[in-house]
XYZ file of C-alpha atoms in Angstrom:
371
model
C -4.597 57.554 -19.338
C -6.992 54.630 -19.220
C -6.113 53.668 -22.793
C -2.406 53.751 -21.963
C -2.959 51.410 -18.989
C -4.908 48.957 -21.123
C -2.205 49.043 -23.809
C 0.516 48.448 -21.212
C -1.403 45.490 -19.798
C -1.846 44.033 -23.279
C 1.887 44.333 -23.998
C 2.707 42.589 -20.704
C 0.379 39.703 -21.559
C 2.002 39.327 -24.960
C 5.492 39.360 -23.484
C 4.669 36.806 -20.767
C 2.842 34.507 -23.150
C 5.906 34.539 -25.366
C 8.014 33.201 -22.476
C 5.726 30.229 -21.797
C 6.184 27.238 -24.038
C 3.246 24.877 -24.337
C 4.128 21.186 -24.559
C 2.085 19.114 -26.968
C 1.071 15.547 -26.128
C 3.304 14.095 -28.836
C 6.256 15.908 -27.255
C 5.776 14.091 -23.964
C 6.932 10.658 -22.835
C 4.054 9.349 -20.713
C 5.426 7.271 -17.827
C 3.119 4.453 -16.767
C 5.417 2.943 -14.137
C 8.877 3.591 -12.734
C 11.319 1.440 -10.822
C 14.067 3.067 -8.746
C 17.263 1.321 -7.652
C 20.495 2.406 -5.982
C 23.412 0.791 -7.802
C 27.096 1.710 -7.977
C 26.550 4.886 -5.920
C 23.877 6.313 -8.211
C 20.186 6.031 -8.998
C 19.120 3.635 -11.726
C 15.640 4.370 -13.095
C 13.642 1.934 -15.196
C 10.580 3.531 -16.755
C 7.781 2.024 -18.739
C 6.841 4.593 -21.366
C 3.487 4.425 -23.117
C 4.040 3.879 -26.840
C 0.837 4.626 -28.830
C 2.321 3.221 -32.037
C 3.230 -0.067 -30.369
C -0.169 -0.222 -28.709
C -1.830 -0.501 -32.117
C -0.148 -3.836 -32.819
C -1.572 -7.205 -31.860
C 1.524 -8.653 -30.184
C 2.907 -5.685 -28.239
C 2.353 -4.358 -24.788
C 1.882 -0.739 -25.776
C 4.943 0.161 -23.753
C 8.687 0.478 -24.089
C 11.399 0.537 -21.468
C 13.726 3.448 -20.781
C 16.724 2.996 -18.474
C 18.778 5.908 -17.195
C 21.132 6.652 -14.300
C 22.165 9.718 -12.332
C 23.778 10.824 -9.097
C 20.380 12.206 -8.114
C 16.863 11.434 -9.308
C 16.704 14.878 -10.897
C 19.882 14.214 -12.846
C 18.566 10.845 -13.976
C 15.392 12.568 -15.170
C 17.399 15.117 -17.168
C 19.253 12.225 -18.757
C 15.901 10.590 -19.530
C 14.681 13.718 -21.316
C 17.832 13.778 -23.422
C 17.756 10.058 -24.182
C 14.042 9.935 -24.914
C 13.942 13.175 -26.882
C 10.660 14.029 -25.189
C 9.659 15.635 -21.915
C 9.017 13.055 -19.210
C 5.399 13.301 -18.020
C 4.287 11.854 -14.631
C 0.606 12.781 -14.834
C -0.518 9.253 -15.783
C 1.934 7.248 -13.678
C 0.145 4.415 -11.903
C 2.967 2.551 -10.168
C 6.226 3.283 -8.353
C 8.457 0.355 -7.411
C 11.270 1.092 -4.957
C 14.280 -1.204 -4.977
C 15.090 -3.163 -1.843
C 18.423 -1.365 -1.336
C 16.746 2.050 -1.316
C 14.144 0.732 1.129
C 16.928 -0.443 3.435
C 18.717 2.917 3.239
C 15.548 5.033 3.491
C 12.763 6.069 1.120
C 12.389 9.701 2.243
C 14.359 11.235 -0.629
C 12.420 9.244 -3.232
C 9.063 10.172 -1.744
C 10.137 13.814 -1.408
C 11.026 13.949 -5.117
C 7.624 12.728 -6.258
C 5.845 14.892 -3.681
C 7.615 17.980 -5.017
C 6.791 17.184 -8.644
C 3.582 19.000 -9.585
C 2.672 16.262 -12.078
C 2.649 13.437 -9.522
C -0.745 12.114 -8.459
C -1.367 11.323 -4.770
C -3.019 7.968 -5.573
C -0.001 6.360 -7.249
C 0.512 2.833 -5.899
C 3.920 2.327 -4.277
C 5.567 -1.093 -3.904
C 8.856 -2.360 -2.477
C 10.786 -4.747 -4.714
C 12.048 -8.054 -3.402
C 15.410 -7.354 -5.026
C 15.878 -4.809 -7.806
C 12.914 -2.723 -8.935
C 14.178 -2.624 -12.518
C 14.030 -6.393 -12.783
C 10.531 -6.594 -11.271
C 9.211 -3.951 -13.652
C 10.908 -4.940 -16.895
C 10.836 -8.746 -16.851
C 7.179 -9.286 -17.752
C 6.957 -6.531 -20.377
C 7.396 -8.702 -23.454
C 4.876 -11.285 -22.314
C 1.890 -9.323 -21.045
C -0.475 -6.743 -22.451
C -0.242 -3.421 -20.615
C 1.542 -4.875 -17.570
C 0.781 -1.821 -15.415
C -2.955 -2.288 -15.851
C -2.678 -6.004 -15.146
C -0.600 -5.195 -12.062
C -3.288 -2.817 -10.795
C -5.844 -5.608 -11.235
C -3.505 -7.989 -9.404
C -3.220 -5.556 -6.489
C -6.997 -5.357 -6.254
C -7.212 -9.171 -6.276
C -4.712 -9.535 -3.436
C -6.514 -6.799 -1.520
C -9.855 -8.583 -1.890
C -8.273 -11.737 -0.467
C -6.854 -9.939 2.561
C -3.225 -10.521 1.561
C -2.303 -6.989 0.527
C -2.016 -3.659 2.264
C -2.597 -1.043 -0.431
C -0.099 1.818 -0.069
C -0.313 4.982 -2.118
C 1.868 8.066 -2.326
C -0.267 10.364 -0.149
C -0.551 7.839 2.690
C 3.167 7.146 2.778
C 3.972 10.856 2.802
C 1.616 11.298 5.747
C 3.287 8.522 7.734
C 6.764 9.917 7.076
C 5.749 13.279 8.526
C 5.220 11.711 11.973
C 8.424 10.108 13.309
C 6.406 8.023 15.791
C 4.451 6.319 13.005
C 5.797 3.667 10.645
C 4.398 2.452 7.348
C 3.611 -0.755 5.506
C 4.027 -1.368 1.781
C 3.468 -4.414 -0.440
C 6.572 -6.341 -1.495
C 6.619 -7.407 -5.134
C 8.638 -9.826 -7.239
C 8.526 -11.157 -10.783
C 6.639 -14.444 -10.740
C 8.733 -16.198 -13.396
C 5.757 -18.278 -14.483
C 6.255 -19.006 -18.200
C 2.536 -19.319 -18.873
C 1.439 -16.337 -16.773
C 4.465 -14.096 -16.235
C 3.909 -10.970 -14.201
C 4.341 -9.231 -10.884
C 3.197 -11.003 -7.739
C 2.969 -9.915 -4.104
C 5.334 -11.856 -1.844
C 4.651 -10.096 1.444
C 4.474 -6.777 3.272
C 7.434 -4.567 4.142
C 7.237 -2.821 7.519
C 9.038 0.519 7.571
C 10.328 2.349 10.634
C 11.983 5.748 10.164
C 11.507 5.257 6.430
C 13.567 2.024 6.401
C 12.626 -1.642 6.306
C 12.387 -2.998 9.844
C 10.911 -6.393 8.939
C 8.515 -8.230 6.647
C 5.195 -10.041 6.942
C 4.108 -12.981 4.809
C 0.907 -12.607 2.730
C -0.883 -14.799 5.288
C 0.299 -12.607 8.193
C -0.729 -9.449 6.368
C -4.432 -9.930 7.050
C -3.758 -9.367 10.759
C -2.479 -5.886 9.891
C -5.622 -5.263 7.890
C -7.884 -6.313 10.781
C -6.023 -4.026 13.185
C -6.104 -1.132 10.726
C -9.764 -1.566 9.787
C -8.883 -2.095 6.126
C -10.391 -5.515 5.486
C -13.073 -5.187 2.854
C -15.048 -8.016 1.340
C -12.909 -11.125 1.680
C -13.248 -14.826 2.384
C -12.348 -16.843 5.453
C -11.867 -20.609 5.469
C -12.701 -22.433 8.701
C -11.416 -25.967 9.156
C -12.644 -28.052 12.074
C -12.678 -31.815 12.582
C -16.288 -31.765 13.740
C -17.592 -28.934 11.536
C -15.818 -29.811 8.304
C -14.565 -27.048 5.979
C -16.610 -23.859 5.801
C -16.161 -20.759 3.626
C -17.347 -17.426 4.978
C -17.819 -14.294 2.898
C -16.976 -11.236 4.982
C -19.496 -8.561 4.087
C -18.615 -5.925 6.677
C -15.846 -5.235 9.180
C -14.815 -2.298 11.291
C -12.321 -1.532 14.044
C -12.414 0.842 17.005
C -9.230 1.590 18.930
C -9.356 3.032 22.436
C -6.288 3.806 24.526
C -5.965 4.057 28.307
C -2.945 4.724 30.502
C -2.153 1.842 32.844
C 0.849 1.857 35.158
C 2.265 4.749 33.181
C 2.017 2.998 29.800
C -0.495 3.122 26.928
C -2.930 0.212 26.789
C -4.655 -0.192 23.417
C -8.077 -1.826 23.340
C -8.869 -3.010 19.818
C -12.509 -3.845 19.083
C -13.261 -5.528 15.762
C -16.790 -5.928 14.407
C -17.163 -8.530 11.655
C -20.206 -9.785 9.777
C -20.131 -12.704 7.358
C -22.292 -14.972 5.263
C -21.811 -18.738 5.007
C -21.158 -19.304 1.317
C -20.223 -22.993 1.410
C -20.164 -25.948 3.809
C -18.224 -29.099 2.962
C -19.314 -32.168 4.972
C -20.965 -30.262 7.811
C -21.641 -32.054 11.052
C -24.914 -33.947 11.052
C -27.674 -33.329 13.564
C -27.082 -29.601 14.022
C -29.503 -26.989 12.779
C -28.335 -24.023 10.709
C -28.626 -21.772 13.746
C -26.496 -24.152 15.844
C -23.865 -24.414 13.123
C -23.768 -20.632 12.762
C -23.253 -20.279 16.520
C -20.151 -22.433 16.203
C -19.007 -20.616 13.053
C -19.216 -17.330 14.926
C -16.879 -18.659 17.605
C -14.468 -20.057 15.001
C -14.473 -16.751 13.144
C -13.925 -14.863 16.380
C -10.930 -17.022 17.307
C -9.387 -16.767 13.827
C -9.635 -12.974 13.608
C -8.385 -12.570 17.187
C -5.359 -14.800 16.560
C -4.410 -13.036 13.330
C -4.777 -9.562 14.867
C -2.904 -10.391 18.062
C -0.074 -11.941 16.057
C 0.242 -8.806 13.925
C 0.244 -6.466 16.930
C 2.725 -8.649 18.796
C 5.163 -8.550 15.892
C 4.720 -4.846 15.141
C 4.963 -3.565 18.709
C 7.126 -6.053 20.583
C 9.342 -7.548 17.878
C 9.826 -4.667 15.418
C 9.116 -1.701 17.759
C 7.104 -0.127 14.968
C 3.720 1.593 15.038
C 2.974 1.053 11.353
C -0.752 1.197 12.171
C -0.598 4.810 13.301
C -2.023 4.100 16.745
C 0.121 7.007 17.971
C -2.473 9.313 16.427
C -5.142 7.687 18.610
C -2.934 8.210 21.664
C -2.363 11.844 20.728
C -6.120 12.464 20.358
C -7.408 10.504 23.346
C -4.558 11.100 25.814
C -3.074 14.475 24.796
C -1.345 15.180 28.113
C 0.408 11.817 28.125
C 1.399 12.252 24.483
C 2.828 15.694 25.083
C 4.995 14.406 27.925
C 6.104 11.138 26.304
C 6.043 11.550 22.515
C 9.839 11.656 22.252
C 10.081 8.215 23.889
C 7.074 6.592 22.232
C 8.945 4.432 19.721
C 11.370 3.170 22.359
C 8.442 2.211 24.608
C 6.582 0.137 21.990
C 8.207 -3.114 23.089
C 6.487 -2.718 26.481
C 3.105 -1.452 25.294
C 0.113 -3.671 26.118
C -2.975 -4.321 24.041
C -6.139 -6.405 23.972
C -8.199 -7.621 21.021
C -11.957 -8.187 21.243
C -13.889 -9.524 18.259
C -17.661 -9.300 17.892
C -18.453 -11.994 15.329
C -21.788 -12.244 13.526
C -22.901 -14.857 10.974
C -25.927 -14.201 8.779
C -28.551 -16.916 9.319
C -30.163 -16.254 5.944
C -28.970 -19.432 4.218
C -26.001 -21.541 3.137
C -24.800 -23.589 0.232
C -24.046 -27.168 1.287
C -21.718 -29.400 -0.769
């Protein structure tokens, strides 16, 4: 009886293994980046496919473009498989660019498609195109080497300069699950520079209910980063008639958000801690010691960070009625009874919500470079 059971199990394994087809690497089209647009009542997908043969040449990008359309994304993907002659593979995709029209109509369906695909990675960078995603993605291909890799480096550069909010698939999916919370994504365009063509960041798109509610300039974006606690190592430039021009290297920053209920409304207290080094002083004021100059730099830094943060919160809450920062989660945790009673009206109440910004500014007295 035992032998019969083992034989039956063996036959089942053989039968099931015969039904499963393994896909070899050379049978797959490896997608490095994809742009999605809504045109003429259908999806238009522009995909950069890794081409190992092209990558061996000296004057090629290692990629080729594939353009397909479909009434749904799934249909477009079936058309891509037929047109490419290989199975589309998302496992190495590094970049998703969503066309401006889709962002205006709502990105939920696009995000849901990639979330449902088992091959999709949660750390894929997601951008909003200033115009059509296909144009942003395909324009620089013939002029740059591995444009997706150079774009990833560009994103890191903007992030280091405090002009980019990095948005990845998992974070966007999380924000879409909570209707009270919005999202922010970088906006990208093709630079058009003949000498250095490529993708550049032109601002930040603020999404409410999965749709664009407004945009921030790259300079305004840093205020979002302060309020969200996402400013890493960046530089600040202080300009003062008496102090000259000073460059500060931010070495550490953090934010703590506390919420109280005042007169029946949430009141957010935002506390920002920032530490910086003085990296350069141009024409500093004479007669002041380093310690005295640093005292004044601390005040200048405090004012700058406060202004940028307050401006961002003012626009998000009072102008756009959008909690893209996810402060609703703080309210839910710290004031659960209020949240339970008022969560359905939270978004509508944002225009009346109050906040305060306090900045603790510290300058390292260890030394400076004077020019």
